[in-house]
Amino acid sequence: MKCRKCKAPAEVSLPSHNTAFCRECFAAFFSGQVEKAIRHHEMIKPGERVLVALSGGKDSLGLMLELAKQGYDVSGLHVDLGIPVSSAAARAKVEGFCALHNLSLRVVELEKEGLPIPDVKRYINRPVCSACGKIKRHWFNRVALTEGYQVLATGHNLDDEVARLFANTLRWDAGYLSDQGPCLPSENGFARKIKPLYRLSEFETACHAFLNGIEIHTAPCPYSGGASFTNHKRLWADLEHQSPGSKIAFYDGFLKRGRPAFAQQEEEQGPLLAPCERCGSPTSTGLCGVCRLAVAVSERRAADPNRDPRG
Amino acid sequence: MKCRKCKAPAEVSLPSHNTAFCRECFAAFFSGQVEKAIRHHEMIKPGERVLVALSGGKDSLGLMLELAKQGYDVSGLHVDLGIPVSSAAARAKVEGFCALHNLSLRVVELEKEGLPIPDVKRYINRPVCSACGKIKRHWFNRVALTEGYQVLATGHNLDDEVARLFANTLRWDAGYLSDQGPCLPSENGFARKIKPLYRLSEFETACHAFLNGIEIHTAPCPYSGGASFTNHKRLWADLEHQSPGSKIAFYDGFLKRGRPAFAQQEEEQGPLLAPCERCGSPTSTGLCGVCRLAVAVSERRAADPNRDPRG
């Protein structure tokens, strides 16, 4: 197979786009998709500082590298979850990556913040994945706001976005359907949230990381019982196989014709927000959700006769 | 396996409902689902006359039998498409069924109306299935209105409805999403359209027809290149298998939380309708779509040197 653009031997075949590329032309394709996403949704304005959430996986590290190459003012933020073995390994990949590419990195250690995920798992009676997601989003947003970033970028790819949209659609969850998208405006104390990889499939972001020689953290989280949305991702792989382009058509169609209907309905229904009494993050209650978690973990740890000595 | 209700040997297993029934209890379950649909959506008011569209398949004949058993004032309407062999076979099943159960039947012959489907296929340059559907709906509605029926019932089951909703959702077709549902109100010259089987799966309507000994027309239409929505039906079979109850949850969730958002948006955007100049059916153009088809077929047939002698 030959590269559709320059006729050199192809290294990546992309059936959704009915094409194949050599290494250089794939890089140009990848950059083009990111540029298109940023331009079309006005994700980053001139002079804005961008904080990139780095987990250590292919998507977040690939995004960071691409935004830096395109000349944006980017800094990385890694949240060290404090999970034995796993968190140190992920953090090492992120630190190695940023050092290699001379990119600035800020690390938040949940251990130091009183909320290591093992304690959340032990003391909080709710699914640990949802609490962990909430805590990470809290810190992404808090660092963005307190350290002068206008934009918070995450590495969600097309498969992530389609699987999430599909789950929200199966439930017809009007609240989520009114504001899922690749660019959520800055408001109510939240930084603008952008997903510049939303037009690229998981396969494409994996190829990008591989072809750029990025060393990534690949081990699944020891606390997740299998990746979320796995069945839906398989179902969408079948739909895409039967009809290439289905995923982006579903997602783009939602942005154009689905979301506006739900957004109109949800308008004026948003809760009033005020700064959290403890950390200053916007919240509709006196203490924000993450500070309430931190207080609960700290109380229960103190009362636990078998507690980990580090507590 | 035993009947969940009366402990007799079960004849039908229904994993979606996590149950199994003997013949009598399945009949009660089936009736209950139809009653629930009719009551919940106020499909039929006391004293109203119901026209049931009968294709000759399991769904439409099963619906007719059930509505008659429940005491509704029902008459059948069969549209004879004029397709060689196939149409005569379907019509014979419908006529035999109505004679056996002493139910009144009206037959519209498209041959006599100048629009036999073979001529539509031959002379009209658009997919024959969509034209055929349009012509059938036209006649269902026209007979309902001109012969004093307030309600038009069709045999669409849950799988039909979910497959159609899914296709409309994949495209985010706001127009269709604003008015798909099991009960469309009478307005603008259209009879109220109801789908009393929408809570029952294809497997359940098939069991109902089989257990009631209904002789049905099963041959696929010779003009359809494979049933529509087949891939989507398979995909939904997988989802239902993984998570029983997914189909009805998706459809009910749409009715409660999805459709209202689109309906609100589409309000006041409907076209102005006036009676068709030729047949009196409501239309937004001078001549309705089916009369335009009839005129086109008649002109092209007259100009065709190789035309079928019956024309």
mmCIF file of C-alpha atoms in Angstrom, chain B:
data_model
loop_
_atom_site.group_PDB
_atom_site.id
_atom_site.type_symbol
_atom_site.label_atom_id
_atom_site.label_comp_id
_atom_site.label_asym_id
_atom_site.label_seq_id
_atom_site.Cartn_x
_atom_site.Cartn_y
_atom_site.Cartn_z
ATOM 1 C CA MET B 1 -38.889 -24.094 33.134
ATOM 2 C CA LYS B 2 -42.126 -23.125 34.855
ATOM 3 C CA CYS B 3 -44.539 -20.276 34.269
ATOM 4 C CA ARG B 4 -43.591 -17.473 36.655
ATOM 5 C CA LYS B 5 -47.247 -16.760 37.308
ATOM 6 C CA CYS B 6 -49.050 -20.106 37.646
ATOM 7 C CA LYS B 7 -46.181 -22.669 37.813
ATOM 8 C CA ALA B 8 -47.535 -24.636 34.825
ATOM 9 C CA PRO B 9 -44.877 -25.696 32.274
ATOM 10 C CA ALA B 10 -43.649 -22.548 30.506
ATOM 11 C CA GLU B 11 -43.966 -22.204 26.731
ATOM 12 C CA VAL B 12 -42.355 -18.774 26.288
ATOM 13 C CA SER B 13 -39.157 -17.523 27.937
ATOM 14 C CA LEU B 14 -38.731 -13.734 28.125
ATOM 15 C CA PRO B 15 -35.243 -12.773 29.367
ATOM 16 C CA SER B 16 -35.926 -8.995 29.012
ATOM 17 C CA HIS B 17 -38.646 -9.332 31.571
ATOM 18 C CA ASN B 18 -36.662 -11.936 33.508
ATOM 19 C CA THR B 19 -39.616 -14.305 33.288
ATOM 20 C CA ALA B 20 -41.299 -17.197 31.479
ATOM 21 C CA PHE B 21 -44.952 -17.933 30.843
ATOM 22 C CA CYS B 22 -47.345 -20.720 29.950
ATOM 23 C CA ARG B 23 -49.630 -20.110 26.969
ATOM 24 C CA GLU B 24 -52.476 -18.569 28.990
ATOM 25 C CA CYS B 25 -50.263 -16.343 31.104
ATOM 26 C CA PHE B 26 -48.344 -15.184 27.990
ATOM 27 C CA ALA B 27 -51.679 -14.155 26.455
ATOM 28 C CA ALA B 28 -52.453 -12.175 29.616
ATOM 29 C CA PHE B 29 -48.984 -10.569 29.550
ATOM 30 C CA PHE B 30 -49.431 -9.640 25.866
ATOM 31 C CA SER B 31 -52.868 -8.136 26.498
ATOM 32 C CA GLY B 32 -51.517 -6.269 29.509
ATOM 33 C CA GLN B 33 -48.728 -4.638 27.472
ATOM 34 C CA VAL B 34 -51.241 -3.542 24.810
ATOM 35 C CA GLU B 35 -53.643 -2.220 27.466
ATOM 36 C CA LYS B 36 -50.814 -0.333 29.162
ATOM 37 C CA ALA B 37 -49.737 1.261 25.866
ATOM 38 C CA ILE B 38 -53.302 2.310 25.013
ATOM 39 C CA ARG B 39 -54.069 3.656 28.489
ATOM 40 C CA HIS B 40 -50.779 5.430 29.036
ATOM 41 C CA HIS B 41 -50.871 7.286 25.706
ATOM 42 C CA GLU B 42 -54.682 7.686 25.517
ATOM 43 C CA MET B 43 -54.601 5.984 22.134
ATOM 44 C CA ILE B 44 -58.300 5.174 21.782
ATOM 45 C CA LYS B 45 -61.186 7.104 23.348
ATOM 46 C CA PRO B 46 -64.558 5.491 24.094
ATOM 47 C CA GLY B 47 -66.700 5.092 20.981
ATOM 48 C CA GLU B 48 -63.932 5.787 18.487
ATOM 49 C CA ARG B 49 -63.673 3.685 15.317
ATOM 50 C CA VAL B 50 -60.236 2.169 14.695
ATOM 51 C CA LEU B 51 -58.836 1.357 11.260
ATOM 52 C CA VAL B 52 -56.068 -1.262 11.477
ATOM 53 C CA ALA B 53 -53.514 -1.390 8.662
ATOM 54 C CA LEU B 54 -53.106 -5.081 7.747
ATOM 55 C CA SER B 55 -50.089 -6.220 5.727
ATOM 56 C CA GLY B 56 -50.680 -9.910 6.413
ATOM 57 C CA GLY B 57 -47.709 -10.278 8.760
ATOM 58 C CA LYS B 58 -47.585 -11.383 12.401
ATOM 59 C CA ASP B 59 -47.647 -7.880 13.833
ATOM 60 C CA SER B 60 -50.620 -6.412 12.029
ATOM 61 C CA LEU B 61 -52.813 -9.521 12.220
ATOM 62 C CA GLY B 62 -51.880 -10.080 15.871
ATOM 63 C CA LEU B 63 -52.739 -6.463 16.653
ATOM 64 C CA MET B 64 -56.123 -6.723 14.903
ATOM 65 C CA LEU B 65 -57.012 -9.881 16.834
ATOM 66 C CA GLU B 66 -55.948 -8.387 20.162
ATOM 67 C CA LEU B 67 -57.847 -5.108 19.673
ATOM 68 C CA ALA B 68 -60.966 -7.043 18.639
ATOM 69 C CA LYS B 69 -60.639 -9.273 21.736
ATOM 70 C CA GLN B 70 -60.343 -6.177 23.911
ATOM 71 C CA GLY B 71 -63.667 -4.976 22.498
ATOM 72 C CA TYR B 72 -62.549 -2.081 20.308
ATOM 73 C CA ASP B 73 -64.543 -1.197 17.173
ATOM 74 C CA VAL B 74 -61.964 -2.292 14.581
ATOM 75 C CA SER B 75 -61.943 -2.642 10.794
ATOM 76 C CA GLY B 76 -59.032 -3.824 8.676
ATOM 77 C CA LEU B 77 -57.515 -2.035 5.708
ATOM 78 C CA HIS B 78 -55.276 -3.884 3.296
ATOM 79 C CA VAL B 79 -53.450 -2.160 0.466
ATOM 80 C CA ASP B 80 -52.962 -4.603 -2.431
ATOM 81 C CA LEU B 81 -49.660 -3.429 -3.918
ATOM 82 C CA GLY B 82 -50.188 -5.200 -7.255
ATOM 83 C CA ILE B 83 -46.840 -7.021 -7.142
ATOM 84 C CA PRO B 84 -47.122 -10.336 -9.073
ATOM 85 C CA VAL B 85 -47.513 -13.435 -6.861
ATOM 86 C CA SER B 86 -46.419 -11.719 -3.634
ATOM 87 C CA SER B 87 -49.368 -9.315 -3.299
ATOM 88 C CA ALA B 88 -52.005 -11.959 -4.047
ATOM 89 C CA ALA B 89 -50.463 -14.225 -1.385
ATOM 90 C CA ALA B 90 -50.425 -11.486 1.266
ATOM 91 C CA ARG B 91 -53.983 -10.449 0.429
ATOM 92 C CA ALA B 92 -55.211 -14.048 0.676
ATOM 93 C CA LYS B 93 -53.804 -14.314 4.228
ATOM 94 C CA VAL B 94 -55.500 -11.062 5.245
ATOM 95 C CA GLU B 95 -58.830 -12.055 3.670
ATOM 96 C CA GLY B 96 -58.700 -15.530 5.213
ATOM 97 C CA PHE B 97 -57.884 -14.080 8.642
ATOM 98 C CA CYS B 98 -60.717 -11.525 8.561
ATOM 99 C CA ALA B 99 -63.238 -14.101 7.298
ATOM 100 C CA LEU B 100 -62.204 -16.604 9.986
ATOM 101 C CA HIS B 101 -62.554 -14.068 12.787
ATOM 102 C CA ASN B 102 -65.562 -12.307 11.273
ATOM 103 C CA LEU B 103 -63.760 -8.962 11.088
ATOM 104 C CA SER B 104 -64.607 -6.293 8.528
ATOM 105 C CA LEU B 105 -62.015 -5.590 5.843
ATOM 106 C CA ARG B 106 -61.566 -2.898 3.220
ATOM 107 C CA VAL B 107 -59.075 -3.523 0.391
ATOM 108 C CA VAL B 108 -57.501 -0.749 -1.700
ATOM 109 C CA GLU B 109 -56.085 -2.045 -4.986
ATOM 110 C CA LEU B 110 -53.217 0.107 -6.217
ATOM 111 C CA GLU B 111 -53.696 -1.376 -9.700
ATOM 112 C CA LYS B 112 -57.147 0.226 -9.840
ATOM 113 C CA GLU B 113 -55.835 3.470 -8.394
ATOM 114 C CA GLY B 114 -53.270 3.769 -11.196
ATOM 115 C CA LEU B 115 -50.276 3.226 -8.928
ATOM 116 C CA PRO B 116 -49.334 -0.481 -8.888
ATOM 117 C CA ILE B 117 -45.905 -0.756 -7.252
ATOM 118 C CA PRO B 118 -44.298 -2.484 -10.288
ATOM 119 C CA ASP B 119 -45.069 0.675 -12.304
ATOM 120 C CA VAL B 120 -43.707 2.889 -9.534
ATOM 121 C CA LYS B 121 -40.524 0.815 -9.597
ATOM 122 C CA ARG B 122 -40.362 1.031 -13.383
ATOM 123 C CA TYR B 123 -41.187 4.669 -13.958
ATOM 124 C CA ILE B 124 -40.139 6.563 -10.839
ATOM 125 C CA ASN B 125 -36.486 7.230 -10.271
ATOM 126 C CA ARG B 126 -36.318 6.906 -6.482
ATOM 127 C CA PRO B 127 -35.952 4.000 -4.041
ATOM 128 C CA VAL B 128 -39.122 1.946 -4.442
ATOM 129 C CA CYS B 129 -39.388 1.141 -0.700
ATOM 130 C CA SER B 130 -39.700 4.793 0.266
ATOM 131 C CA ALA B 131 -42.275 5.509 -2.480
ATOM 132 C CA CYS B 132 -44.249 2.380 -1.506
ATOM 133 C CA GLY B 133 -44.264 3.423 2.155
ATOM 134 C CA LYS B 134 -45.472 6.877 1.217
ATOM 135 C CA ILE B 135 -48.285 5.457 -0.947
ATOM 136 C CA LYS B 136 -49.428 3.044 1.768
ATOM 137 C CA ARG B 137 -49.462 5.770 4.430
ATOM 138 C CA HIS B 138 -51.419 7.990 2.050
ATOM 139 C CA TRP B 139 -54.124 5.380 1.613
ATOM 140 C CA PHE B 140 -54.269 4.460 5.305
ATOM 141 C CA ASN B 141 -54.854 8.083 6.125
ATOM 142 C CA ARG B 142 -57.230 8.780 3.254
ATOM 143 C CA VAL B 143 -59.518 5.847 4.061
ATOM 144 C CA ALA B 144 -59.471 6.727 7.774
ATOM 145 C CA LEU B 145 -60.531 10.289 7.060
ATOM 146 C CA THR B 146 -63.064 9.744 4.277
ATOM 147 C CA GLU B 147 -64.715 6.722 5.864
ATOM 148 C CA GLY B 148 -65.116 8.083 9.394
ATOM 149 C CA TYR B 149 -62.306 6.494 11.446
ATOM 150 C CA GLN B 150 -60.798 8.615 14.203
ATOM 151 C CA VAL B 151 -57.818 6.322 14.769
ATOM 152 C CA LEU B 152 -55.354 4.529 12.505
ATOM 153 C CA ALA B 153 -53.482 1.642 14.154
ATOM 154 C CA THR B 154 -50.326 0.008 12.817
ATOM 155 C CA GLY B 155 -48.498 -3.104 14.009
ATOM 156 C CA HIS B 156 -45.053 -1.566 14.685
ATOM 157 C CA ASN B 157 -43.357 -3.458 17.499
ATOM 158 C CA LEU B 158 -40.595 -2.403 19.906
ATOM 159 C CA ASP B 159 -37.813 -3.621 17.610
ATOM 160 C CA ASP B 160 -39.215 -1.637 14.685
ATOM 161 C CA GLU B 161 -39.514 1.473 16.792
ATOM 162 C CA VAL B 162 -36.090 1.172 18.400
ATOM 163 C CA ALA B 163 -34.375 0.512 15.060
ATOM 164 C CA ARG B 164 -36.061 3.550 13.549
ATOM 165 C CA LEU B 165 -35.346 5.761 16.554
ATOM 166 C CA PHE B 166 -31.739 4.599 16.517
ATOM 167 C CA ALA B 167 -31.346 5.451 12.820
ATOM 168 C CA ASN B 168 -32.879 8.894 13.416
ATOM 169 C CA THR B 169 -30.602 9.398 16.431
ATOM 170 C CA LEU B 170 -27.425 8.378 14.579
ATOM 171 C CA ARG B 171 -28.261 11.167 12.098
ATOM 172 C CA TRP B 172 -29.600 13.491 14.840
ATOM 173 C CA ASP B 173 -32.535 14.160 12.543
ATOM 174 C CA ALA B 174 -34.303 16.827 14.583
ATOM 175 C CA GLY B 175 -37.472 16.720 12.444
ATOM 176 C CA TYR B 176 -38.054 13.003 12.944
ATOM 177 C CA LEU B 177 -36.892 13.128 16.574
ATOM 178 C CA SER B 178 -39.494 15.782 17.313
ATOM 179 C CA ASP B 179 -42.429 13.557 16.417
ATOM 180 C CA GLN B 180 -41.544 9.859 16.537
ATOM 181 C CA GLY B 181 -43.721 8.079 19.043
ATOM 182 C CA PRO B 182 -46.427 5.483 19.676
ATOM 183 C CA CYS B 183 -49.286 8.012 19.469
ATOM 184 C CA LEU B 184 -49.304 10.957 17.076
ATOM 185 C CA PRO B 185 -52.273 13.254 17.659
ATOM 186 C CA SER B 186 -54.883 13.897 15.003
ATOM 187 C CA GLU B 187 -54.060 17.198 13.341
ATOM 188 C CA ASN B 188 -53.923 18.985 10.027
ATOM 189 C CA GLY B 189 -56.207 16.454 8.365
ATOM 190 C CA PHE B 190 -54.334 13.389 9.634
ATOM 191 C CA ALA B 191 -56.092 10.730 11.739
ATOM 192 C CA ARG B 192 -54.541 9.931 15.121
ATOM 193 C CA LYS B 193 -51.835 7.317 14.515
ATOM 194 C CA ILE B 194 -51.227 4.697 17.142
ATOM 195 C CA LYS B 195 -48.808 1.784 17.639
ATOM 196 C CA PRO B 196 -50.322 -0.339 20.421
ATOM 197 C CA LEU B 197 -47.629 -3.052 20.092
ATOM 198 C CA TYR B 198 -44.717 -0.675 20.760
ATOM 199 C CA ARG B 199 -43.963 -2.251 24.161
ATOM 200 C CA LEU B 200 -43.696 -5.783 22.695
ATOM 201 C CA SER B 201 -40.588 -7.164 21.007
ATOM 202 C CA GLU B 202 -40.581 -8.860 17.630
ATOM 203 C CA PHE B 203 -40.029 -12.181 19.407
ATOM 204 C CA GLU B 204 -43.092 -11.545 21.557
ATOM 205 C CA THR B 205 -45.370 -10.618 18.640
ATOM 206 C CA ALA B 206 -44.128 -13.699 16.778
ATOM 207 C CA CYS B 207 -44.941 -15.905 19.788
ATOM 208 C CA HIS B 208 -48.368 -14.294 20.028
ATOM 209 C CA ALA B 209 -49.170 -15.005 16.372
ATOM 210 C CA PHE B 210 -47.873 -18.554 16.655
ATOM 211 C CA LEU B 211 -49.709 -19.367 19.881
ATOM 212 C CA ASN B 212 -52.941 -17.945 18.424
ATOM 213 C CA GLY B 213 -52.562 -20.059 15.295
ATOM 214 C CA ILE B 214 -52.646 -17.012 13.016
ATOM 215 C CA GLU B 215 -51.687 -17.913 9.438
ATOM 216 C CA ILE B 216 -49.348 -15.186 8.329
ATOM 217 C CA HIS B 217 -47.652 -13.995 5.165
ATOM 218 C CA THR B 218 -43.938 -14.511 5.776
ATOM 219 C CA ALA B 219 -42.280 -14.164 2.351
ATOM 220 C CA PRO B 220 -40.115 -11.024 2.136
ATOM 221 C CA CYS B 221 -41.124 -8.455 -0.467
ATOM 222 C CA PRO B 222 -39.437 -9.351 -3.785
ATOM 223 C CA TYR B 223 -38.488 -5.689 -4.253
ATOM 224 C CA SER B 224 -36.728 -5.117 -0.929
ATOM 225 C CA GLY B 225 -33.006 -5.843 -1.055
ATOM 226 C CA GLY B 226 -32.862 -7.214 2.475
ATOM 227 C CA ALA B 227 -34.930 -5.872 5.339
ATOM 228 C CA SER B 228 -34.146 -2.330 6.394
ATOM 229 C CA PHE B 229 -32.413 -1.664 9.699
ATOM 230 C CA THR B 230 -31.114 -5.273 9.824
ATOM 231 C CA ASN B 231 -27.704 -4.250 11.159
ATOM 232 C CA HIS B 232 -29.233 -1.989 13.761
ATOM 233 C CA LYS B 233 -31.617 -4.724 14.869
ATOM 234 C CA ARG B 234 -28.651 -7.066 15.350
ATOM 235 C CA LEU B 235 -26.747 -4.419 17.299
ATOM 236 C CA TRP B 236 -29.765 -3.902 19.554
ATOM 237 C CA ALA B 237 -30.138 -7.642 20.027
ATOM 238 C CA ASP B 238 -26.572 -7.598 21.421
ATOM 239 C CA LEU B 239 -27.265 -4.633 23.698
ATOM 240 C CA GLU B 240 -30.456 -6.279 24.949
ATOM 241 C CA HIS B 241 -28.599 -9.532 25.540
ATOM 242 C CA GLN B 242 -25.894 -7.755 27.577
ATOM 243 C CA SER B 243 -28.391 -5.684 29.478
ATOM 244 C CA PRO B 244 -32.005 -6.933 29.321
ATOM 245 C CA GLY B 245 -34.526 -4.098 29.166
ATOM 246 C CA SER B 246 -32.205 -1.786 27.165
ATOM 247 C CA LYS B 247 -34.617 -1.406 24.261
ATOM 248 C CA ILE B 248 -37.673 -0.285 26.179
ATOM 249 C CA ALA B 249 -35.488 1.924 28.431
ATOM 250 C CA PHE B 250 -34.007 3.655 25.349
ATOM 251 C CA TYR B 251 -37.435 4.146 23.780
ATOM 252 C CA ASP B 252 -39.254 5.231 26.947
ATOM 253 C CA GLY B 253 -36.344 7.522 27.880
ATOM 254 C CA PHE B 254 -36.597 9.145 24.451
ATOM 255 C CA LEU B 255 -40.328 9.746 24.888
ATOM 256 C CA LYS B 256 -39.813 11.280 28.340
ATOM 257 C CA ARG B 257 -36.574 13.228 27.962
ATOM 258 C CA GLY B 258 -35.477 13.236 24.303
ATOM 259 C CA ARG B 259 -38.546 14.031 22.218
ATOM 260 C CA PRO B 260 -39.664 17.021 24.344
ATOM 261 C CA ALA B 261 -36.365 18.830 23.641
ATOM 262 C CA PHE B 262 -36.757 18.387 19.876
ATOM 263 C CA ALA B 263 -40.509 19.052 19.907
ATOM 264 C CA GLN B 264 -39.953 22.367 21.669
ATOM 265 C CA GLN B 265 -37.417 23.338 19.029
ATOM 266 C CA GLU B 266 -39.596 22.305 16.088
ATOM 267 C CA GLU B 267 -42.716 24.045 17.393
ATOM 268 C CA GLU B 268 -44.017 26.731 15.072
ATOM 269 C CA GLN B 269 -41.812 25.420 12.280
ATOM 270 C CA GLY B 270 -44.453 23.130 10.732
ATOM 271 C CA PRO B 271 -45.495 23.926 7.136
ATOM 272 C CA LEU B 272 -48.964 25.258 6.350
ATOM 273 C CA LEU B 273 -51.175 22.495 4.933
ATOM 274 C CA ALA B 274 -54.136 22.713 2.534
ATOM 275 C CA PRO B 275 -56.190 19.993 0.783
ATOM 276 C CA CYS B 276 -54.573 18.392 -2.304
ATOM 277 C CA GLU B 277 -56.247 19.661 -5.489
ATOM 278 C CA ARG B 278 -56.738 16.131 -6.780
ATOM 279 C CA CYS B 279 -57.523 13.889 -3.773
ATOM 280 C CA GLY B 280 -58.199 16.269 -0.876
ATOM 281 C CA SER B 281 -55.433 14.911 1.385
ATOM 282 C CA PRO B 282 -53.548 17.539 3.370
ATOM 283 C CA THR B 283 -50.416 18.794 1.632
ATOM 284 C CA SER B 284 -48.061 21.757 1.697
ATOM 285 C CA THR B 285 -47.963 21.860 -2.118
ATOM 286 C CA GLY B 286 -50.910 22.136 -4.553
ATOM 287 C CA LEU B 287 -50.851 18.441 -5.474
ATOM 288 C CA CYS B 288 -49.925 15.930 -2.745
ATOM 289 C CA GLY B 289 -46.850 13.720 -3.117
ATOM 290 C CA VAL B 290 -48.837 10.595 -4.009
ATOM 291 C CA CYS B 291 -50.950 12.368 -6.632
ATOM 292 C CA ARG B 292 -47.751 13.712 -8.149
ATOM 293 C CA LEU B 293 -46.431 10.129 -8.288
ATOM 294 C CA ALA B 294 -49.700 8.958 -9.883
ATOM 295 C CA VAL B 295 -49.531 11.655 -12.564
ATOM 296 C CA ALA B 296 -45.877 10.866 -13.303
ATOM 297 C CA VAL B 297 -46.511 7.108 -13.567
ATOM 298 C CA SER B 298 -49.510 7.632 -15.834
ATOM 299 C CA GLU B 299 -47.633 9.982 -18.184
ATOM 300 C CA ARG B 300 -44.532 7.788 -18.402
ATOM 301 C CA ARG B 301 -46.565 4.616 -18.882
ATOM 302 C CA ALA B 302 -48.485 6.227 -21.762
ATOM 303 C CA ALA B 303 -45.201 7.268 -23.397
ATOM 304 C CA ASP B 304 -43.522 3.857 -22.933
ATOM 305 C CA PRO B 305 -43.481 1.808 -26.181
ATOM 306 C CA ASN B 306 -42.742 -1.402 -24.241
ATOM 307 C CA ARG B 307 -45.389 -0.916 -21.635
ATOM 308 C CA ASP B 308 -47.275 -3.682 -19.976
ATOM 309 C CA PRO B 309 -50.539 -4.196 -21.978
ATOM 310 C CA ARG B 310 -52.675 -3.871 -18.820
ATOM 311 C CA GLY B 311 -51.620 -0.166 -18.587
#
